Coordinates of C-alpha atoms and ligand atoms in Angstrom, one line a residue:
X1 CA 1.8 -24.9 10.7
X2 CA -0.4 -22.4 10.5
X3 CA 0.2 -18.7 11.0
X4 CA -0.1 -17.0 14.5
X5 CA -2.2 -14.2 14.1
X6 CA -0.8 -10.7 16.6
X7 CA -3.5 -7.7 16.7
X8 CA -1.6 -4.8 17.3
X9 CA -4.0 -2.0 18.7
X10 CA -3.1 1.5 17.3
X11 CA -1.2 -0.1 14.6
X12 CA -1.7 3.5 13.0
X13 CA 0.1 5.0 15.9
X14 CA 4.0 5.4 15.9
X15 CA 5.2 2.3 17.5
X16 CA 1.9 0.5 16.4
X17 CA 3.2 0.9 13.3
X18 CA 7.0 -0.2 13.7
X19 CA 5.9 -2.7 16.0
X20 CA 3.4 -4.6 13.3
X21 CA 6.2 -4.7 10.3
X22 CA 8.4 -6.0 12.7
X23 CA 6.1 -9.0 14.1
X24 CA 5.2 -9.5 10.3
X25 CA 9.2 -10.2 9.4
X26 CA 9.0 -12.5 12.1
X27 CA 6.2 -14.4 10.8
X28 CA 3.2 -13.0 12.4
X29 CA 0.1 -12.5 10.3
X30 CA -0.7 -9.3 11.6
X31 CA -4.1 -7.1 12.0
X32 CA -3.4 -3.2 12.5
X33 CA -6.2 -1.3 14.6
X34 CA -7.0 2.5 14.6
X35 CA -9.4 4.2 15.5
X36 CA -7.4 6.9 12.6
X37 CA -9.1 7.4 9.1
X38 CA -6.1 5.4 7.1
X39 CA -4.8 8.4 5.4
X40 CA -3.4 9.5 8.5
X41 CA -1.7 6.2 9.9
X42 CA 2.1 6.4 10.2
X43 CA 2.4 3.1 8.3
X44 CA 0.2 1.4 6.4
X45 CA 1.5 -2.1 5.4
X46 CA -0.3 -3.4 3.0
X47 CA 0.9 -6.9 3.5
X48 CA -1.3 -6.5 7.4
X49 CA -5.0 -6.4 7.8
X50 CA -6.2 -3.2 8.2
X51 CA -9.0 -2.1 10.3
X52 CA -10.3 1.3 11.6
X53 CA -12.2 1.1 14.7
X54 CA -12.6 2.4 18.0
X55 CA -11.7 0.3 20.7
X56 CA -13.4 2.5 23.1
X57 CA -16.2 0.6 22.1
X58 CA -16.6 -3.5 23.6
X59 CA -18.2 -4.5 20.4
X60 CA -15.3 -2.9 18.1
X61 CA -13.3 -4.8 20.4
X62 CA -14.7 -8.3 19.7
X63 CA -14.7 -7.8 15.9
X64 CA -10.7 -6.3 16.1
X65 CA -9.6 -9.1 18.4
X66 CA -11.9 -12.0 16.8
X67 CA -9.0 -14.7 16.3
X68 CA -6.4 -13.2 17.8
X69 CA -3.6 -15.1 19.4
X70 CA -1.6 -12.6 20.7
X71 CA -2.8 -9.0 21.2
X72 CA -0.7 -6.0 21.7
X73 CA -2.2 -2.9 22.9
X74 CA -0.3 0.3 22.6
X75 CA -3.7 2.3 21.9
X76 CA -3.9 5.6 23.5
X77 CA -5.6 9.1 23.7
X78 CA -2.0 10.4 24.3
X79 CA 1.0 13.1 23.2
X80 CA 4.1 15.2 24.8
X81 CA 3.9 17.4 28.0
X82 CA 1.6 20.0 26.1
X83 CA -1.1 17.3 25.2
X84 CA -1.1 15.1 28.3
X85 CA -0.8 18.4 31.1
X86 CA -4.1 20.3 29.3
X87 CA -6.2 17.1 28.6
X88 CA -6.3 14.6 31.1
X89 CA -9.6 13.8 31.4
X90 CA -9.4 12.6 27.1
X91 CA -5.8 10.8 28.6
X92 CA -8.0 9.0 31.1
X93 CA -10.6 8.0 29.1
X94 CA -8.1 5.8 27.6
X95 CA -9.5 3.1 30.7
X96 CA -12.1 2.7 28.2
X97 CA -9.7 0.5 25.8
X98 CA -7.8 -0.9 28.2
X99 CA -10.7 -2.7 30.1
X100 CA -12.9 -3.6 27.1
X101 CA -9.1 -4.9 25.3
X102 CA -9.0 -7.1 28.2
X103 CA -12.1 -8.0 28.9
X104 CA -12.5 -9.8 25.1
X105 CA -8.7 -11.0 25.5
X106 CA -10.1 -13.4 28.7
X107 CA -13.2 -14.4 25.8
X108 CA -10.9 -15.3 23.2
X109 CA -8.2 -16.5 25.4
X110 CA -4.7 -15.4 24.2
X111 CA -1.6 -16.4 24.7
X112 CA -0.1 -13.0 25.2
X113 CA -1.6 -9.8 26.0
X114 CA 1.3 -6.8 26.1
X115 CA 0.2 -3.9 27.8
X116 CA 2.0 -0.2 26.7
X117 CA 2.6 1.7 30.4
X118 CA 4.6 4.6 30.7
X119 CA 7.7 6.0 33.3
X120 CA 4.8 8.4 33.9
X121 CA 3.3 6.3 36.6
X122 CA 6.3 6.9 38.8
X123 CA 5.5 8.8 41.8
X124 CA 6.1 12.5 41.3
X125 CA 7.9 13.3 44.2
X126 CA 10.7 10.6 43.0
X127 CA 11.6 13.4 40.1
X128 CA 11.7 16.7 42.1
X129 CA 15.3 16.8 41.3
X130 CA 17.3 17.4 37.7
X131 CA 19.8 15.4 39.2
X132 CA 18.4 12.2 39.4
X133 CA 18.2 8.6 41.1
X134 CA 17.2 5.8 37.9
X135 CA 13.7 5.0 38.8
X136 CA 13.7 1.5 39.9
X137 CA 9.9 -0.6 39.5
X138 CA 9.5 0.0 42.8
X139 CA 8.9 3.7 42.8
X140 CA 5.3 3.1 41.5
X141 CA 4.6 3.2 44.9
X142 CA 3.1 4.6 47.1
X143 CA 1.4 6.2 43.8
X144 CA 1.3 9.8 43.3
X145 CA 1.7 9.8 39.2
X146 CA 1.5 12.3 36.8
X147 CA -2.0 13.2 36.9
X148 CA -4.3 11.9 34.0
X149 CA -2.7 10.3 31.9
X150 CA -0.3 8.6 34.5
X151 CA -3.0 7.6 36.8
X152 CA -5.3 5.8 33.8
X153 CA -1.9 4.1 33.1
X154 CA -1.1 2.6 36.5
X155 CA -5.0 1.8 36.8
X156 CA -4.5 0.2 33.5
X157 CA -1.3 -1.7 34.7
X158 CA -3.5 -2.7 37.5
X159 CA -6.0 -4.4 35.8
X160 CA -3.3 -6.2 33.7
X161 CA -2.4 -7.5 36.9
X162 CA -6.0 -9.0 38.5
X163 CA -7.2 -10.5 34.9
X164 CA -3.8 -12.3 34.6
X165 CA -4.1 -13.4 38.5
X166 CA -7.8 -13.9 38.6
X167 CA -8.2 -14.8 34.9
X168 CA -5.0 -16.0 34.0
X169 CA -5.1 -13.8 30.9
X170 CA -0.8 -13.7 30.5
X171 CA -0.2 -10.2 30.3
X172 CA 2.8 -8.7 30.2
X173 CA 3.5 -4.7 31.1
X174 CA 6.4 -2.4 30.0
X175 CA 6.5 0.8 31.4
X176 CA 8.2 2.9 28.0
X177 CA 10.4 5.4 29.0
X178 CA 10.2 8.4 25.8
X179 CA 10.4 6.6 22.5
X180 CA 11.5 8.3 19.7
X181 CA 12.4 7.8 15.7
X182 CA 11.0 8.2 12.3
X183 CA 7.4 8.0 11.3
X184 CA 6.1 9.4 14.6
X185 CA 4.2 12.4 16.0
X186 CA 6.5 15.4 14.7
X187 CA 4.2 18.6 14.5
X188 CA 0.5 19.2 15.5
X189 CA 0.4 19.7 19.2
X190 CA 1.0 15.9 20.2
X191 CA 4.3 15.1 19.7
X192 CA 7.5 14.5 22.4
X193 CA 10.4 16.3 22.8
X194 CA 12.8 14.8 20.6
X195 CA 10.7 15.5 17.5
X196 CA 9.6 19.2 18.5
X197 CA 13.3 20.0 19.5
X198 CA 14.5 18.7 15.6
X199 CA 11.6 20.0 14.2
X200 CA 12.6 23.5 15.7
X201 CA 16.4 23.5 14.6
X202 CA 15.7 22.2 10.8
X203 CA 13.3 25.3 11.1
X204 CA 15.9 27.5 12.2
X205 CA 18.3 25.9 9.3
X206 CA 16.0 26.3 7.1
X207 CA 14.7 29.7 7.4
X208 CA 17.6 31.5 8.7
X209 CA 16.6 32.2 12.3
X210 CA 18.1 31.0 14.7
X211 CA 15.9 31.5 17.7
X212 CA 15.0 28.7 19.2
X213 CA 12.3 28.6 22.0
X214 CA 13.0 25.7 24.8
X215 CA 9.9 24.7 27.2
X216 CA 11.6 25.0 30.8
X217 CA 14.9 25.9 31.6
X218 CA 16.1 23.4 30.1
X219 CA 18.0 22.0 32.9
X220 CA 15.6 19.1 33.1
X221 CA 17.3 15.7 32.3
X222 CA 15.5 12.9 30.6
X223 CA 16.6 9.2 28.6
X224 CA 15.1 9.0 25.5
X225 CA 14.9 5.2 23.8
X226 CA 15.1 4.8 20.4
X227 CA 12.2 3.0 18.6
X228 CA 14.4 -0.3 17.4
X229 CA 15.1 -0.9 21.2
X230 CA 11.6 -0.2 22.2
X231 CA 10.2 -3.1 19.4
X232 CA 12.8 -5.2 20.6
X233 CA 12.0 -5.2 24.4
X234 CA 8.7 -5.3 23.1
X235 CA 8.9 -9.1 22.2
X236 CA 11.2 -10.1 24.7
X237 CA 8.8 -9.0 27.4
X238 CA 6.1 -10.5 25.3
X239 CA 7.6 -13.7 24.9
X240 CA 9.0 -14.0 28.5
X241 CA 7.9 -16.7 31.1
X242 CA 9.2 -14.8 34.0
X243 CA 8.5 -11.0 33.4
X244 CA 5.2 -10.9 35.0
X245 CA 4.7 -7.4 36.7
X246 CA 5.4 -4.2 34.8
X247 CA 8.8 -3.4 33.7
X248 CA 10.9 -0.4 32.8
X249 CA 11.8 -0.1 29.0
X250 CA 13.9 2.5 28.3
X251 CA 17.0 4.2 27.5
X252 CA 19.7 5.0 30.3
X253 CA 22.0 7.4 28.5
X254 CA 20.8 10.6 30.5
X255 CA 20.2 13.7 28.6
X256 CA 19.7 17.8 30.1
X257 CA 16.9 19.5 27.5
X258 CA 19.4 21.7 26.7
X259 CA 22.1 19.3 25.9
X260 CA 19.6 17.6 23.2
X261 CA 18.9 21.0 21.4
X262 CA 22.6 21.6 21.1
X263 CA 23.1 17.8 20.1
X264 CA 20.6 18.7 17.6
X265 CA 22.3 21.5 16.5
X266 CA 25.6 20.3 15.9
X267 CA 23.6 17.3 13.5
X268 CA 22.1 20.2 11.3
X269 CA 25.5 21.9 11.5
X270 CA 24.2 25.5 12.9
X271 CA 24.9 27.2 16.2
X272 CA 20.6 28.8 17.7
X273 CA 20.5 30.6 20.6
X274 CA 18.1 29.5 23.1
X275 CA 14.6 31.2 24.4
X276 CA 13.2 29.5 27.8
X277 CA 9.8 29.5 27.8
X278 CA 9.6 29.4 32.1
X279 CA 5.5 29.0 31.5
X280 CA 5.4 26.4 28.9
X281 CA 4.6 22.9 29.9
X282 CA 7.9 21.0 31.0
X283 CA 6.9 17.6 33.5
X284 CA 9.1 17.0 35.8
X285 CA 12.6 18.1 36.5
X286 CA 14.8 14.6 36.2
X287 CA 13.3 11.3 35.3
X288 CA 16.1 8.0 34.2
X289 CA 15.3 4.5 33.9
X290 CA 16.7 2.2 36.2
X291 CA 17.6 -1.0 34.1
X292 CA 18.8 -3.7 36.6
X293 CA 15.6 -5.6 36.5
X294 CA 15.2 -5.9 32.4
X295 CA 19.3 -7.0 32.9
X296 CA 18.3 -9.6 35.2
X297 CA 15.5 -11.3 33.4
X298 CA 16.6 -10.5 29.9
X299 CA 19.9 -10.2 29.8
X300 CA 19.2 -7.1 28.0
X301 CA 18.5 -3.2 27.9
X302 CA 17.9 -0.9 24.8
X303 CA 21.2 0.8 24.2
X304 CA 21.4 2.7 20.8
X305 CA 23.3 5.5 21.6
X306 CA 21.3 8.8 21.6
X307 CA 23.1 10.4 19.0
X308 CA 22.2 7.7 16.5
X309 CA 19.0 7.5 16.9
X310 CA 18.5 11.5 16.2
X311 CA 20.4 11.4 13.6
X312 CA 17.9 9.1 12.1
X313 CA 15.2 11.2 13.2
X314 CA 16.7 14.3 11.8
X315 CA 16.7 13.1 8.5
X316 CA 13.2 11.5 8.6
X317 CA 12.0 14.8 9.8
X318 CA 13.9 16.8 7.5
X319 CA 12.3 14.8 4.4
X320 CA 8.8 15.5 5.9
X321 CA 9.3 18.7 6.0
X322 CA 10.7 19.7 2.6
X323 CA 8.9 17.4 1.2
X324 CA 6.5 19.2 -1.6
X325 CA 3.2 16.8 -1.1
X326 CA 1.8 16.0 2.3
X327 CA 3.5 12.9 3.1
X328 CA 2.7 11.7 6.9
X329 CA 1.7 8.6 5.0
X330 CA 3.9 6.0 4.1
X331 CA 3.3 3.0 2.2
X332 CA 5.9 0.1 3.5
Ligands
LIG1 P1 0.6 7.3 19.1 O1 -0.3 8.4 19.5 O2 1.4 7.5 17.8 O3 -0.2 5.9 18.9 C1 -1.4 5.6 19.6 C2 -2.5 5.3 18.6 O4 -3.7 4.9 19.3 C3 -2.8 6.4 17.7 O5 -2.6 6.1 16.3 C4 -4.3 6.7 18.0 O6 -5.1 7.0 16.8 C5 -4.7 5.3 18.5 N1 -6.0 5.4 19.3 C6 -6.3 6.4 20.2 N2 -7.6 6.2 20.6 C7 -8.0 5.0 20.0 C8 -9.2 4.3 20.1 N3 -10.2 4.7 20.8 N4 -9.3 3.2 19.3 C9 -8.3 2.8 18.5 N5 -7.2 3.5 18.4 C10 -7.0 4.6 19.2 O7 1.5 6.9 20.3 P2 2.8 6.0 20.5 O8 3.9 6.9 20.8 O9 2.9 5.0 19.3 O10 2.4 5.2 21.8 C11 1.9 3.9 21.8 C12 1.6 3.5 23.3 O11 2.8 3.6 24.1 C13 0.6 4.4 24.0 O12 -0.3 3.6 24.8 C14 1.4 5.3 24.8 O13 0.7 5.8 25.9 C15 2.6 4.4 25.2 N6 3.8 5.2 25.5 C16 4.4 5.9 24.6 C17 5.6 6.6 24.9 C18 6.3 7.4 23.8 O14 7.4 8.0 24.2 N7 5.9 7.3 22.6 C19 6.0 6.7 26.2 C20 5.3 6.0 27.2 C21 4.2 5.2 26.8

């Protein structure tokens, strides 16, 4: 039988990357897309096809997606709260990918088109509150998301919708609730709270000052899903019959920002003392993932624990950052 071949789209991203050695061990011939020179890919497998690109662009889309049986599109003009907040019109111009990706899926005719959404289409006024209700699907709407990036994403979602209703291109739709885990966004401006938070407190253990600054008050609570159960709900959403509208993916184990830099701490082994930053960037004050409805059709819901997951993180981080040569690129 011949191979099936899965294009994952921003393959050089952090769960592109995961994401395409994963459908590889599982038999996929796999084609990575970035519109990233290669040296600064997460992962570069060299067992994968390769390609830089921009899928911006509907010709670009043809030649990544030429073949393709299943395509998986996770790329994204994106980063944390201080990225998405001051550049939402590059966020939005994400609808670029997103409708030429589905525009050639409905040429070549796929079997499977997964779609990365975000918890950041929830309506706003649903997360006024640290202590919060588990966003159920539902919440979407009436829409008021976070603005930019969240409102290109529930367009996006949208769209997945009418091709697979008027086209019957089968897309699927998670709605990815903070990922986190080695080889990922750590430094630069783009990357999440879990890997700004460890990247802080290895700095404090490694220089000797223990000042730590915290965006917020760090009262706001969050779930944070750790990139094994992200992949993992990845395919099963993929590969389901009956998950049809957008879902949540995501952890459940709620968190306060403060009680992930002391978390943090206690992994490195130092006590910090915390600086709130009141002006920096923070989104909103309480956002969980409700989970009944990935129970119900999956019989399933990410659920490494927190802890483990930074731990791994810590010491991914911790390599990058003593490591003597720039190594952001890694060679599986
Ligand atoms: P990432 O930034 O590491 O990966 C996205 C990749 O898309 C990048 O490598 C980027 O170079 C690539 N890209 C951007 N514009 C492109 C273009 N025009 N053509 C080709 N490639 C392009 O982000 P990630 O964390 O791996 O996220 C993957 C997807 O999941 C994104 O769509 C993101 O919005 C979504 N998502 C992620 C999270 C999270 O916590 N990481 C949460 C919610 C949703």
């Amino acid at each position: 039988m011949s191979q099936k071949l899965a294009v994952v789209a921003g393959g050089g991203g952090f769960i592109g990357g995961h994401l395409a050695r994963n459908l590889m061990e599982q038999g996929y011939k796999v084609r990575s897309v970035d519109i990233k020179p290669f040296d600064r890919w997460y992962q570069v497998h060299d067992d994968a096809e390769n390609m830089q690109l921009d899928l911006m662009e509907l010709d670009n889309c043809r030649k990544a997606y030429a073949g393709a049986d299943r395509i998986y599109q996770l790329a994204a003009d994106m980063g944390g709260m201080g990225f998405i907040e001051n550049n939402k019109c590059l966020c939005m111009l994400s609808v670029l990918i997103n409708t030429h990706s589905l525009m050639v899926a409905k040429e070549v005719g796929v079997e499977r088109f997964f779609y990365s959404s975000s918890a950041c289409v929830y309506n706003a006024d649903k997360q006024k509150s640290e202590d919060v209700v588990p966003l159920v699907e539902a919440d979407a709407y009436p829409a008021m998301p976070e603005d930019g990036y969240g409102w290109e994403k529930l367009f996006s979602e949208r769209m997945c919708r009418h091709f697979r209703e008027d086209f019957d291109v089968p897309t699927r739709v998670a709605r990815f609730h903070n990922v986190y885990g080695p080889f990922g966004t750590w430094d630069g401006g783009r990357e999440k709270a879990p890997a700004a938070i460890t990247r802080k407190i290895i700095n404090c253990k490694l220089t000797g000052d223990h000042n730590i600054e915290v965006w917020g008050d760090g009262k706001q609570t969050r779930s944070f899903m750790y990139i094994d159960d992200c992949v993992k709900g990845i395919n099963m959403i993929t590969d389901s019959d009956d998950v049809l509208e957008p879902i949540n993916l995501g952890s459940d184990e709620l968190t306060t920002i403060n009680g992930l830099v002391d978390m943090m701490a206690e992994i490195a082994g130092i006590d910090v003392t915390k600086h709130h930053n009141l002006d920096a960037p923070k989104g909103v004050n309480g956002r969980n993932s409700d989970n009944d409805l990935i129970k119900k059709y999956l019989n399933w819901a990410p659920a490494i624990p927190l802890r483990v997951g930074m731990e791994k993180t810590y010491d991914w981080i911790h390599e990058q950052m003593t490591a003597d040569v720039d190594s952001t690129v890694f060679t599986s």
